[in-house]
mmCIF file of C-alpha atoms in Angstrom:
data_model
loop_
_atom_site.group_PDB
_atom_site.id
_atom_site.type_symbol
_atom_site.label_atom_id
_atom_site.label_comp_id
_atom_site.label_asym_id
_atom_site.label_seq_id
_atom_site.Cartn_x
_atom_site.Cartn_y
_atom_site.Cartn_z
ATOM 1 C CA MET W 7 0.000 0.000 0.000
ATOM 2 C CA GLU W 8 1.009 3.571 -0.586
ATOM 3 C CA VAL W 9 1.983 5.803 2.315
ATOM 4 C CA LYS W 10 2.405 9.552 2.365
ATOM 5 C CA LEU W 11 3.685 11.403 5.427
ATOM 6 C CA VAL W 12 2.967 15.082 4.940
ATOM 7 C CA GLY W 13 4.156 17.989 7.071
ATOM 8 C CA PRO W 14 2.834 21.541 6.768
ATOM 9 C CA GLU W 15 5.895 22.597 4.786
ATOM 10 C CA ARG W 16 6.630 19.549 2.674
ATOM 11 C CA ILE W 17 6.163 15.866 2.042
ATOM 12 C CA ILE W 18 8.382 14.113 4.572
ATOM 13 C CA TYR W 19 8.056 10.586 3.251
ATOM 14 C CA ALA W 20 6.260 8.967 0.367
ATOM 15 C CA GLY W 21 6.505 5.368 -0.747
ATOM 16 C CA ASP W 22 5.333 1.818 -0.393
ATOM 17 C CA ALA W 23 4.748 0.158 2.958
ATOM 18 C CA SER W 24 3.609 -3.171 4.287
ATOM 19 C CA MET W 25 2.475 -1.758 7.618
ATOM 20 C CA VAL W 26 2.005 1.558 9.399
ATOM 21 C CA LEU W 27 2.008 1.878 13.177
ATOM 22 C CA ALA W 28 0.641 5.016 14.778
ATOM 23 C CA ARG W 29 -0.665 6.261 18.120
ATOM 24 C CA THR W 30 -4.158 7.713 18.007
ATOM 25 C CA LEU W 31 -6.386 9.084 20.762
ATOM 26 C CA ASP W 32 -7.920 5.622 21.116
ATOM 27 C CA GLY W 33 -4.593 3.840 21.319
ATOM 28 C CA GLU W 34 -1.958 2.223 19.172
ATOM 29 C CA ILE W 35 -3.123 1.104 15.748
ATOM 30 C CA GLY W 36 -1.507 -0.957 13.044
ATOM 31 C CA ILE W 37 -2.607 -0.464 9.473
ATOM 32 C CA LEU W 38 -2.143 -3.293 7.008
ATOM 33 C CA PRO W 39 -2.940 -3.297 3.288
ATOM 34 C CA GLY W 40 -6.678 -3.473 2.633
ATOM 35 C CA HIS W 41 -7.628 -1.627 5.820
ATOM 36 C CA ALA W 42 -11.116 -0.115 5.896
ATOM 37 C CA PRO W 43 -11.436 3.655 5.473
ATOM 38 C CA LEU W 44 -10.234 5.255 8.682
ATOM 39 C CA LEU W 45 -9.703 8.705 10.091
ATOM 40 C CA GLY W 46 -7.875 9.069 13.384
ATOM 41 C CA VAL W 47 -6.384 11.815 15.499
ATOM 42 C CA LEU W 48 -2.719 11.290 16.341
ATOM 43 C CA VAL W 49 -1.244 11.917 19.759
ATOM 44 C CA PRO W 50 2.446 12.627 20.466
ATOM 45 C CA GLY W 51 4.533 9.576 19.780
ATOM 46 C CA GLN W 52 6.370 7.563 17.203
ATOM 47 C CA LEU W 53 5.053 6.869 13.765
ATOM 48 C CA ARG W 54 6.530 3.761 12.206
ATOM 49 C CA ILE W 55 6.298 2.956 8.549
ATOM 50 C CA VAL W 56 7.416 -0.597 7.758
ATOM 51 C CA LYS W 57 8.608 -0.824 4.183
ATOM 52 C CA PRO W 58 8.125 -3.934 2.032
ATOM 53 C CA ASP W 59 11.812 -4.866 2.459
ATOM 54 C CA GLY W 60 11.375 -4.904 6.245
ATOM 55 C CA SER W 61 13.236 -1.673 7.004
ATOM 56 C CA GLU W 62 11.487 1.102 8.897
ATOM 57 C CA HIS W 63 10.995 4.821 8.558
ATOM 58 C CA ARG W 64 10.369 6.407 11.957
ATOM 59 C CA ALA W 65 9.161 9.870 12.715
ATOM 60 C CA THR W 66 8.347 11.603 15.962
ATOM 61 C CA VAL W 67 4.970 13.221 15.704
ATOM 62 C CA ARG W 68 3.606 16.006 17.894
ATOM 63 C CA SER W 69 0.063 15.855 16.606
ATOM 64 C CA GLY W 70 -1.774 15.177 13.402
ATOM 65 C CA PHE W 71 -4.160 12.891 11.613
ATOM 66 C CA VAL W 72 -4.017 9.532 9.929
ATOM 67 C CA GLU W 73 -6.343 8.699 7.086
ATOM 68 C CA VAL W 74 -6.826 5.443 5.219
ATOM 69 C CA CYS W 75 -8.702 5.496 1.944
ATOM 70 C CA ASP W 76 -8.525 3.156 -1.054
ATOM 71 C CA ASN W 77 -5.466 1.335 0.219
ATOM 72 C CA ARG W 78 -3.646 4.638 0.613
ATOM 73 C CA VAL W 79 -2.456 5.970 3.956
ATOM 74 C CA VAL W 80 -2.073 9.696 4.420
ATOM 75 C CA VAL W 81 -0.509 10.995 7.616
ATOM 76 C CA LEU W 82 -0.822 14.724 8.174
ATOM 77 C CA ALA W 83 1.691 15.452 10.878
ATOM 78 C CA ASP W 84 3.187 18.263 12.829
ATOM 79 C CA PRO W 85 6.687 16.945 13.203
ATOM 80 C CA ALA W 86 8.424 17.203 16.541
ATOM 81 C CA PRO W 87 10.459 20.458 16.718
ATOM 82 C CA GLU W 88 13.855 18.880 16.078
ATOM 83 C CA GLU W 89 12.654 17.442 12.778
ATOM 84 C CA THR W 90 11.506 20.671 11.192
ATOM 85 C CA ALA W 91 13.759 21.043 8.177
ATOM 86 C CA PRO W 92 17.125 21.956 9.732
ATOM 87 C CA GLU W 93 18.642 22.773 6.335
ATOM 88 C CA GLU W 94 16.234 25.648 5.826
ATOM 89 C CA LYS W 95 17.227 27.403 9.033
ATOM 90 C CA ALA W 96 20.900 27.207 8.083
ATOM 91 C CA GLU W 97 20.732 28.937 4.728
ATOM 92 C CA GLU W 98 18.745 31.896 5.965
ATOM 93 C CA GLU W 99 20.623 34.824 4.465
ATOM 94 C CA LYS W 100 20.684 38.396 5.642
ATOM 95 C CA GLY W 101 18.216 40.855 4.237
ATOM 96 C CA PRO W 102 19.142 43.815 2.048
ATOM 97 C CA THR W 103 20.060 47.008 3.834
ATOM 98 C CA SER W 104 17.296 49.326 2.834
ATOM 99 C CA MET X 24 30.323 79.173 -14.744
ATOM 100 C CA PRO X 25 30.277 76.293 -17.288
ATOM 101 C CA ALA X 26 32.956 74.521 -15.255
ATOM 102 C CA ALA X 27 30.702 74.633 -12.203
ATOM 103 C CA GLU X 28 27.818 73.276 -14.226
ATOM 104 C CA LEU X 29 29.976 70.418 -15.443
ATOM 105 C CA ARG X 30 31.030 69.528 -11.927
ATOM 106 C CA GLN X 31 27.440 69.517 -10.796
ATOM 107 C CA LEU X 32 26.422 67.178 -13.609
ATOM 108 C CA GLN X 33 29.252 64.845 -12.801
ATOM 109 C CA ARG X 34 28.197 64.793 -9.159
ATOM 110 C CA ARG X 35 24.654 63.856 -10.196
ATOM 111 C CA ILE X 36 25.939 61.077 -12.438
ATOM 112 C CA ARG X 37 27.893 59.628 -9.543
ATOM 113 C CA SER X 38 24.912 59.781 -7.211
ATOM 114 C CA VAL X 39 22.564 58.135 -9.717
ATOM 115 C CA GLN X 40 25.146 55.442 -10.294
ATOM 116 C CA SER X 41 25.426 54.633 -6.624
ATOM 117 C CA THR X 42 21.636 54.485 -6.277
ATOM 118 C CA ARG X 43 21.591 52.176 -9.260
ATOM 119 C CA LYS X 44 23.988 49.855 -7.483
ATOM 120 C CA ILE X 45 21.519 49.562 -4.609
ATOM 121 C CA THR X 46 18.453 48.984 -6.767
ATOM 122 C CA ARG X 47 20.367 46.457 -8.832
ATOM 123 C CA ALA X 48 21.407 44.569 -5.692
ATOM 124 C CA MET X 49 17.834 44.566 -4.398
ATOM 125 C CA GLU X 50 16.621 43.324 -7.750
ATOM 126 C CA MET X 51 19.035 40.419 -7.664
ATOM 127 C CA ILE X 52 18.188 39.525 -4.077
ATOM 128 C CA ALA X 53 14.488 39.521 -4.927
ATOM 129 C CA THR X 54 15.100 37.383 -8.000
ATOM 130 C CA SER X 55 16.947 34.759 -6.018
ATOM 131 C CA ARG X 56 14.269 34.702 -3.343
ATOM 132 C CA ILE X 57 11.326 34.312 -5.702
ATOM 133 C CA VAL X 58 12.574 30.877 -6.684
ATOM 134 C CA LYS X 59 12.898 29.754 -3.085
ATOM 135 C CA ALA X 60 9.528 31.221 -2.142
ATOM 136 C CA GLN X 61 7.870 29.486 -5.086
ATOM 137 C CA GLN X 62 9.398 26.173 -4.081
ATOM 138 C CA ARG X 63 7.962 26.604 -0.602
ATOM 139 C CA VAL X 64 4.507 27.326 -2.056
ATOM 140 C CA VAL X 65 4.627 24.119 -4.079
ATOM 141 C CA ALA X 66 6.026 22.030 -1.222
ATOM 142 C CA ALA X 67 3.285 23.151 1.164
ATOM 143 C CA ARG X 68 0.485 22.496 -1.311
ATOM 144 C CA THR X 69 0.162 18.768 -0.597
ATOM 145 C CA TYR X 70 -0.798 19.331 3.029
ATOM 146 C CA THR X 71 -3.560 21.765 2.105
ATOM 147 C CA GLU X 72 -4.858 19.478 -0.624
ATOM 148 C CA GLU X 73 -4.963 16.434 1.630
ATOM 149 C CA ILE X 74 -6.620 18.162 4.568
ATOM 150 C CA THR X 75 -9.201 19.704 2.215
ATOM 151 C CA ARG X 76 -9.986 16.287 0.794
ATOM 152 C CA ILE X 77 -10.319 14.720 4.230
ATOM 153 C CA ILE X 78 -12.643 17.456 5.488
ATOM 154 C CA ALA X 79 -14.750 17.192 2.345
ATOM 155 C CA ASN X 80 -15.094 13.443 2.841
ATOM 156 C CA LEU X 81 -15.870 13.785 6.513
ATOM 157 C CA THR X 82 -18.481 16.517 6.161
ATOM 158 C CA ALA X 83 -20.095 14.717 3.218
ATOM 159 C CA SER X 84 -20.622 11.538 5.189
ATOM 160 C CA ALA X 85 -21.452 12.710 8.690
ATOM 161 C CA GLU X 86 -24.056 15.217 9.821
ATOM 162 C CA ALA X 87 -21.140 17.423 10.729
ATOM 163 C CA GLY X 88 -22.392 20.623 9.133
ATOM 164 C CA ASP X 89 -23.335 21.956 12.518
ATOM 165 C CA HIS X 90 -19.799 22.539 13.673
ATOM 166 C CA PRO X 91 -19.439 26.167 14.858
ATOM 167 C CA LEU X 92 -16.624 26.828 12.370
ATOM 168 C CA LEU X 93 -18.727 25.501 9.466
ATOM 169 C CA ARG X 94 -22.141 26.990 10.184
ATOM 170 C CA PRO X 95 -22.696 30.497 8.818
ATOM 171 C CA ARG X 96 -24.108 32.840 11.453
ATOM 172 C CA ASP X 97 -27.568 34.304 10.958
ATOM 173 C CA GLU X 98 -26.587 37.773 11.964
ATOM 174 C CA ILE X 99 -23.260 39.259 10.957
ATOM 175 C CA ARG X 100 -22.509 42.283 13.085
ATOM 176 C CA ARG X 101 -18.770 42.495 12.637
ATOM 177 C CA VAL X 102 -16.466 41.222 9.960
ATOM 178 C CA GLY X 103 -12.887 40.262 10.614
ATOM 179 C CA VAL X 104 -10.477 41.034 7.817
ATOM 180 C CA VAL X 105 -7.051 39.434 7.634
ATOM 181 C CA VAL X 106 -4.743 41.522 5.452
ATOM 182 C CA LEU X 107 -1.433 40.125 4.261
ATOM 183 C CA ALA X 108 0.982 42.871 3.211
ATOM 184 C CA ALA X 109 4.723 43.383 3.507
ATOM 185 C CA ASP X 110 6.998 44.755 6.217
ATOM 186 C CA ARG X 111 9.017 46.797 3.748
ATOM 187 C CA GLY X 112 8.229 49.051 0.850
ATOM 188 C CA LEU X 113 10.105 49.457 -2.436
ATOM 189 C CA ALA X 114 7.961 46.743 -3.939
ATOM 190 C CA GLY X 115 6.041 48.794 -6.445
ATOM 191 C CA ALA X 116 2.299 48.768 -5.953
ATOM 192 C CA TYR X 117 2.347 45.531 -3.948
ATOM 193 C CA ASN X 118 1.294 46.985 -0.603
ATOM 194 C CA ALA X 119 -1.002 49.592 -2.132
ATOM 195 C CA ASN X 120 -2.916 46.947 -4.094
ATOM 196 C CA VAL X 121 -3.551 44.728 -1.087
ATOM 197 C CA VAL X 122 -4.560 47.630 1.109
ATOM 198 C CA ARG X 123 -6.874 49.052 -1.541
ATOM 199 C CA ARG X 124 -8.503 45.662 -2.041
ATOM 200 C CA ALA X 125 -9.029 45.370 1.710
ATOM 201 C CA GLU X 126 -10.616 48.803 1.943
ATOM 202 C CA ALA X 127 -12.967 47.966 -0.920
ATOM 203 C CA ASP X 128 -13.948 44.766 0.854
ATOM 204 C CA ILE X 129 -14.576 46.559 4.147
ATOM 205 C CA ARG X 130 -16.739 49.133 2.385
ATOM 206 C CA SER X 131 -18.721 46.482 0.515
ATOM 207 C CA THR X 132 -19.635 44.490 3.645
ATOM 208 C CA ASP X 133 -21.068 47.665 5.140
ATOM 209 C CA ARG X 134 -20.313 46.466 8.644
ATOM 210 C CA PRO X 135 -17.716 47.467 11.181
ATOM 211 C CA ALA X 136 -14.490 45.633 10.529
ATOM 212 C CA ARG X 137 -11.828 44.308 12.833
ATOM 213 C CA LEU X 138 -8.465 43.992 11.241
ATOM 214 C CA PHE X 139 -5.763 41.375 11.586
ATOM 215 C CA LEU X 140 -2.788 42.957 9.886
ATOM 216 C CA VAL X 141 0.295 41.110 8.733
ATOM 217 C CA GLY X 142 3.071 43.415 7.598
ATOM 218 C CA ARG X 143 4.085 46.767 9.031
ATOM 219 C CA LYS X 144 3.067 48.560 5.847
ATOM 220 C CA ALA X 145 -0.533 47.451 6.323
ATOM 221 C CA GLU X 146 -0.411 48.460 9.965
ATOM 222 C CA SER X 147 0.884 51.955 9.300
ATOM 223 C CA HIS X 148 -1.722 52.455 6.579
ATOM 224 C CA PHE X 149 -4.754 51.451 8.636
ATOM 225 C CA ARG X 150 -3.488 52.847 11.930
ATOM 226 C CA HIS X 151 -3.604 56.381 10.565
ATOM 227 C CA ARG X 152 -7.080 56.012 9.151
ATOM 228 C CA GLY X 153 -8.831 55.105 12.365
ATOM 229 C CA TYR X 154 -9.662 51.482 11.623
ATOM 230 C CA GLU X 155 -10.158 49.095 14.482
ATOM 231 C CA ILE X 156 -7.096 46.904 14.599
ATOM 232 C CA HIS X 157 -7.578 43.659 16.455
ATOM 233 C CA ARG X 158 -3.958 42.672 16.141
ATOM 234 C CA ALA X 159 -0.942 43.526 13.996
ATOM 235 C CA TYR X 160 1.968 41.245 13.244
ATOM 236 C CA GLY X 161 5.433 42.335 12.181
ATOM 237 C CA GLY X 162 8.294 40.196 10.945
ATOM 238 C CA MET X 163 5.953 37.517 9.658
ATOM 239 C CA SER X 164 5.649 38.282 5.972
ATOM 240 C CA ASP X 165 9.267 37.924 4.879
ATOM 241 C CA SER X 166 9.790 34.234 5.370
ATOM 242 C CA PRO X 167 6.642 32.853 7.008
ATOM 243 C CA GLY X 168 6.823 29.570 8.907
ATOM 244 C CA PRO X 169 4.115 27.198 10.105
ATOM 245 C CA ASP X 170 4.403 28.738 13.575
ATOM 246 C CA ASP X 171 3.452 32.148 12.178
ATOM 247 C CA ALA X 172 0.373 30.659 10.535
ATOM 248 C CA HIS X 173 -0.462 28.888 13.792
ATOM 249 C CA ARG X 174 -0.296 32.118 15.789
ATOM 250 C CA LEU X 175 -2.403 34.011 13.268
ATOM 251 C CA ALA X 176 -4.991 31.233 12.962
ATOM 252 C CA ALA X 177 -5.288 30.885 16.734
ATOM 253 C CA ASP X 178 -6.031 34.606 17.125
ATOM 254 C CA VAL X 179 -8.540 34.644 14.277
ATOM 255 C CA ILE X 180 -10.372 31.536 15.475
ATOM 256 C CA ALA X 181 -10.447 32.822 19.062
ATOM 257 C CA ALA X 182 -11.984 36.106 17.920
ATOM 258 C CA TYR X 183 -14.536 34.186 15.879
ATOM 259 C CA GLU X 184 -15.452 31.812 18.679
ATOM 260 C CA GLN X 185 -15.795 34.611 21.207
ATOM 261 C CA GLY X 186 -18.151 36.429 18.866
ATOM 262 C CA ALA X 187 -15.843 39.417 18.355
ATOM 263 C CA VAL X 188 -16.341 38.766 14.635
ATOM 264 C CA ASP X 189 -19.054 36.778 12.840
ATOM 265 C CA ALA X 190 -17.205 36.128 9.606
ATOM 266 C CA VAL X 191 -13.620 36.496 8.505
ATOM 267 C CA ASP X 192 -12.277 37.485 5.105
ATOM 268 C CA LEU X 193 -8.726 37.013 3.916
ATOM 269 C CA VAL X 194 -7.221 39.662 1.674
ATOM 270 C CA ALA X 195 -3.942 38.582 0.138
ATOM 271 C CA THR X 196 -1.966 38.581 -3.057
ATOM 272 C CA GLN X 197 -2.112 35.463 -5.169
ATOM 273 C CA PHE X 198 0.919 34.455 -7.152
ATOM 274 C CA LEU X 199 -0.548 33.596 -10.552
ATOM 275 C CA SER X 200 2.701 33.732 -12.481
ATOM 276 C CA LEU X 201 6.018 35.528 -12.399
ATOM 277 C CA GLY X 202 4.439 38.418 -14.255
ATOM 278 C CA THR X 203 0.990 38.402 -12.675
ATOM 279 C CA GLN X 204 0.014 38.693 -9.030
ATOM 280 C CA ARG X 205 -3.436 39.694 -7.949
ATOM 281 C CA ALA X 206 -4.835 40.893 -4.657
ATOM 282 C CA ALA X 207 -7.962 38.872 -3.912
ATOM 283 C CA VAL X 208 -10.541 38.438 -1.162
ATOM 284 C CA ARG X 209 -11.488 35.001 0.056
ATOM 285 C CA ARG X 210 -13.773 33.845 2.837
ATOM 286 C CA LEU X 211 -11.808 32.274 5.695
ATOM 287 C CA LEU X 212 -14.495 31.730 8.334
ATOM 288 C CA PRO X 213 -16.976 30.146 8.503
ATOM 289 C CA VAL X 214 -15.201 27.420 6.569
ATOM 290 C CA GLU X 215 -16.976 26.916 3.275
ATOM 291 C CA ARG X 216 -18.429 23.483 2.602
ATOM 292 C CA PHE X 217 -16.742 21.556 -0.152
ATOM 293 C CA GLY X 218 -18.407 19.423 -2.753
ATOM 294 C CA PRO X 219 -17.993 15.656 -2.478
ATOM 295 C CA GLN X 220 -14.609 14.400 -3.608
ATOM 296 C CA PRO X 221 -13.845 11.094 -5.251
ATOM 297 C CA GLY X 222 -12.715 8.531 -2.727
ATOM 298 C CA CYS X 223 -13.987 7.619 0.670
ATOM 299 C CA ALA X 224 -17.232 9.548 0.765
ATOM 300 C CA GLY X 225 -18.752 6.270 1.982
ATOM 301 C CA GLY X 226 -17.627 7.128 5.454
ATOM 302 C CA TYR X 227 -14.673 6.601 7.709
ATOM 303 C CA GLU X 228 -14.167 4.505 10.719
ATOM 304 C CA LEU X 229 -13.415 7.265 13.223
ATOM 305 C CA GLU X 230 -11.012 7.383 16.116
ATOM 306 C CA PRO X 231 -12.277 8.968 18.316
ATOM 307 C CA GLY X 232 -15.758 7.892 17.203
ATOM 308 C CA GLU X 233 -17.303 11.353 17.455
ATOM 309 C CA PRO X 234 -17.040 13.337 14.176
ATOM 310 C CA MET X 235 -17.354 16.616 16.095
ATOM 311 C CA ALA X 236 -14.286 15.761 18.155
ATOM 312 C CA ILE X 237 -12.296 15.181 14.983
ATOM 313 C CA LEU X 238 -13.585 18.343 13.321
ATOM 314 C CA ASP X 239 -12.633 20.262 16.452
ATOM 315 C CA ARG X 240 -9.038 19.418 15.600
ATOM 316 C CA LEU X 241 -9.214 19.267 11.826
ATOM 317 C CA LEU X 242 -10.852 22.624 11.136
ATOM 318 C CA PRO X 243 -8.343 24.802 13.024
ATOM 319 C CA ARG X 244 -5.554 22.940 11.252
ATOM 320 C CA TYR X 245 -7.317 23.591 7.967
ATOM 321 C CA VAL X 246 -7.580 27.334 8.669
ATOM 322 C CA GLU X 247 -3.915 27.278 9.621
ATOM 323 C CA ALA X 248 -2.946 25.476 6.420
ATOM 324 C CA ARG X 249 -4.894 27.973 4.321
ATOM 325 C CA LEU X 250 -3.292 30.908 6.084
ATOM 326 C CA PHE X 251 0.127 29.336 5.700
ATOM 327 C CA ALA X 252 -0.446 28.801 1.981
ATOM 328 C CA ALA X 253 -1.644 32.403 1.652
ATOM 329 C CA LEU X 254 1.374 33.712 3.579
ATOM 330 C CA LEU X 255 3.768 31.814 1.312
ATOM 331 C CA ASP X 256 1.918 32.970 -1.791
ATOM 332 C CA ALA X 257 1.999 36.562 -0.574
ATOM 333 C CA SER X 258 5.711 36.413 0.163
ATOM 334 C CA ALA X 259 6.470 35.035 -3.322
ATOM 335 C CA SER X 260 4.323 37.820 -4.770
ATOM 336 C CA GLU X 261 6.131 40.416 -2.685
ATOM 337 C CA TYR X 262 9.497 39.327 -4.062
ATOM 338 C CA ALA X 263 8.152 39.294 -7.612
ATOM 339 C CA ALA X 264 6.756 42.803 -7.176
ATOM 340 C CA ARG X 265 9.989 44.036 -5.626
ATOM 341 C CA GLN X 266 12.045 42.460 -8.382
ATOM 342 C CA ARG X 267 9.950 44.237 -11.005
ATOM 343 C CA ALA X 268 10.016 47.560 -9.184
ATOM 344 C CA MET X 269 13.774 47.394 -8.692
ATOM 345 C CA LYS X 270 14.342 46.401 -12.307
ATOM 346 C CA ALA X 271 12.317 49.419 -13.420
ATOM 347 C CA ALA X 272 14.337 51.629 -11.067
ATOM 348 C CA THR X 273 17.616 50.239 -12.375
ATOM 349 C CA ASP X 274 16.556 50.769 -16.000
ATOM 350 C CA ASN X 275 15.457 54.261 -15.140
ATOM 351 C CA ALA X 276 18.826 54.963 -13.527
ATOM 352 C CA ASP X 277 20.532 53.765 -16.707
ATOM 353 C CA ASP X 278 18.461 56.158 -18.819
ATOM 354 C CA LEU X 279 19.152 58.973 -16.418
ATOM 355 C CA VAL X 280 22.906 58.359 -16.510
ATOM 356 C CA THR X 281 22.851 58.321 -20.315
ATOM 357 C CA SER X 282 21.017 61.602 -20.578
ATOM 358 C CA LEU X 283 23.114 63.232 -17.833
ATOM 359 C CA ARG X 284 26.274 62.088 -19.607
ATOM 360 C CA ARG X 285 25.034 63.664 -22.821
ATOM 361 C CA SER X 286 24.374 66.972 -21.121
ATOM 362 C CA ALA X 287 27.750 66.814 -19.410
ATOM 363 C CA ASN X 288 29.468 66.142 -22.710
ATOM 364 C CA ARG X 289 27.595 68.994 -24.325
ATOM 365 C CA VAL X 290 28.653 71.380 -21.568
ATOM 366 C CA ARG X 291 32.238 70.188 -21.842
ATOM 367 C CA GLN X 292 32.203 70.617 -25.634
ATOM 368 C CA ALA X 293 30.703 74.080 -25.327
ATOM 369 C CA GLU X 294 33.421 75.000 -22.867
ATOM 370 C CA ILE X 295 36.157 73.770 -25.202
ATOM 371 C CA THR X 296 34.585 75.539 -28.156
ATOM 372 C CA THR X 297 34.438 78.786 -26.194
ATOM 373 C CA GLU X 298 38.074 78.407 -25.235
ATOM 374 C CA ILE X 299 39.121 77.753 -28.830
ATOM 375 C CA MET X 300 37.102 80.742 -29.981
ATOM 376 C CA GLU X 301 38.803 82.890 -27.361
ATOM 377 C CA ILE X 302 42.272 81.693 -28.353
ATOM 378 C CA VAL X 303 41.595 82.036 -32.077
ATOM 379 C CA GLY X 304 40.055 85.463 -31.509
ATOM 380 C CA GLY X 305 42.980 86.581 -29.383
ATOM 381 C CA ALA X 306 45.529 85.306 -31.918
ATOM 382 C CA GLU X 307 43.630 86.987 -34.706
ATOM 383 C CA ALA X 308 43.762 90.301 -32.860
ATOM 384 C CA LEU X 309 47.521 90.080 -32.257
ATOM 385 C CA ARG X 310 48.334 89.008 -35.799
ATOM 386 C CA PRO X 311 49.957 91.656 -37.974
ATOM 387 C CA SER X 312 48.315 92.516 -41.320
ATOM 388 C CA ASP X 313 49.194 90.566 -44.540
ATOM 389 C CA ALA X 314 51.041 93.508 -46.015
ATOM 390 C CA ASP X 315 53.442 93.814 -43.056
ATOM 391 C CA GLU X 316 54.116 90.119 -43.158
ATOM 392 C CA SER X 317 55.251 90.023 -46.839
ATOM 393 C CA GLU X 318 57.642 92.926 -46.265
ATOM 394 C CA GLU X 319 59.202 91.412 -43.204
ATOM 395 C CA ARG X 320 59.846 87.959 -44.689
ATOM 396 C CA PRO X 321 63.102 88.654 -46.643
ATOM 397 C CA TRP X 322 64.836 89.860 -43.455
ATOM 398 C CA ARG X 323 64.561 86.576 -41.747
#
């Protein structure tokens, strides 16, 4: 199944997965291919995307939503502060002197 | 006198040239930032698209239309207007266009307005005209982050929920293309209902099971995402407008230098001509007559 992890500023991860593990308000859920349509509210915790080759993509999530629809998982997430695009902060140049 | 005029022209040429250096630098800075700002607009689009789709699906399936942020109010006493302008000027008509659009919108609603102003230029404009400013934000428009959108959305939603405003409009510049940006008004609150989207309109399994509880979290995030998208769009537009304005200024400086140089050259030429005339005239006056000259020659 297809998984897309989307932050407010960019797509953080997109690809195939054999399982997604997330923490919602009602508890830990595991999403396998063919899951029924679902919409859940995420609570702070780890999001684990298990890829078909068995490796994992992990992300720390502050809050967000997980949606399953047509064998496609969309996670809208506010990433934990340390994961917010460090490269963008670095190349912040100085403004013109006007 | 002509020498003084020449000096003055040369001083003006130098001053125009140094101004040109500044406008040229600002043009190049703006050009480099447009690209980055556009990339941020595109990168942030997915989030807005996905959350819009999810809300459309959710409100199509459940009887969720009664959420306070979705239901239009019967009586609109006050309108909130969010205006996105810039902190700095020298961007052509960018700020003026947004501000003018906002004023037209306020006049057309015919109700007292409360303003949420992003950008110091918007603040200074409305402050002096006696508008009621709910809140003004500086330092947000240059390179807006999700936290800025969060702060703005939280204030707007709080004002709406407390009844300080009964509807909220967003006035911002849309980046249509590099050459075209347009100031436009869009409704921000109440959130407009979307038509059904292809996909899971059949209904979700919800966690938590109460659609209201989910909308309570989804809708503020949606408002935030829309504001964030608008902030990014506005900042790309600001750079495009500044780039154009600074290019025009640089071209104008070039023309000015050319015409000043011409006048300077003309003055210099005139001065030389006058000098030559004086020398020739003086020599002519001192020169002995032709007759004297022919008599003198043999003695040499």
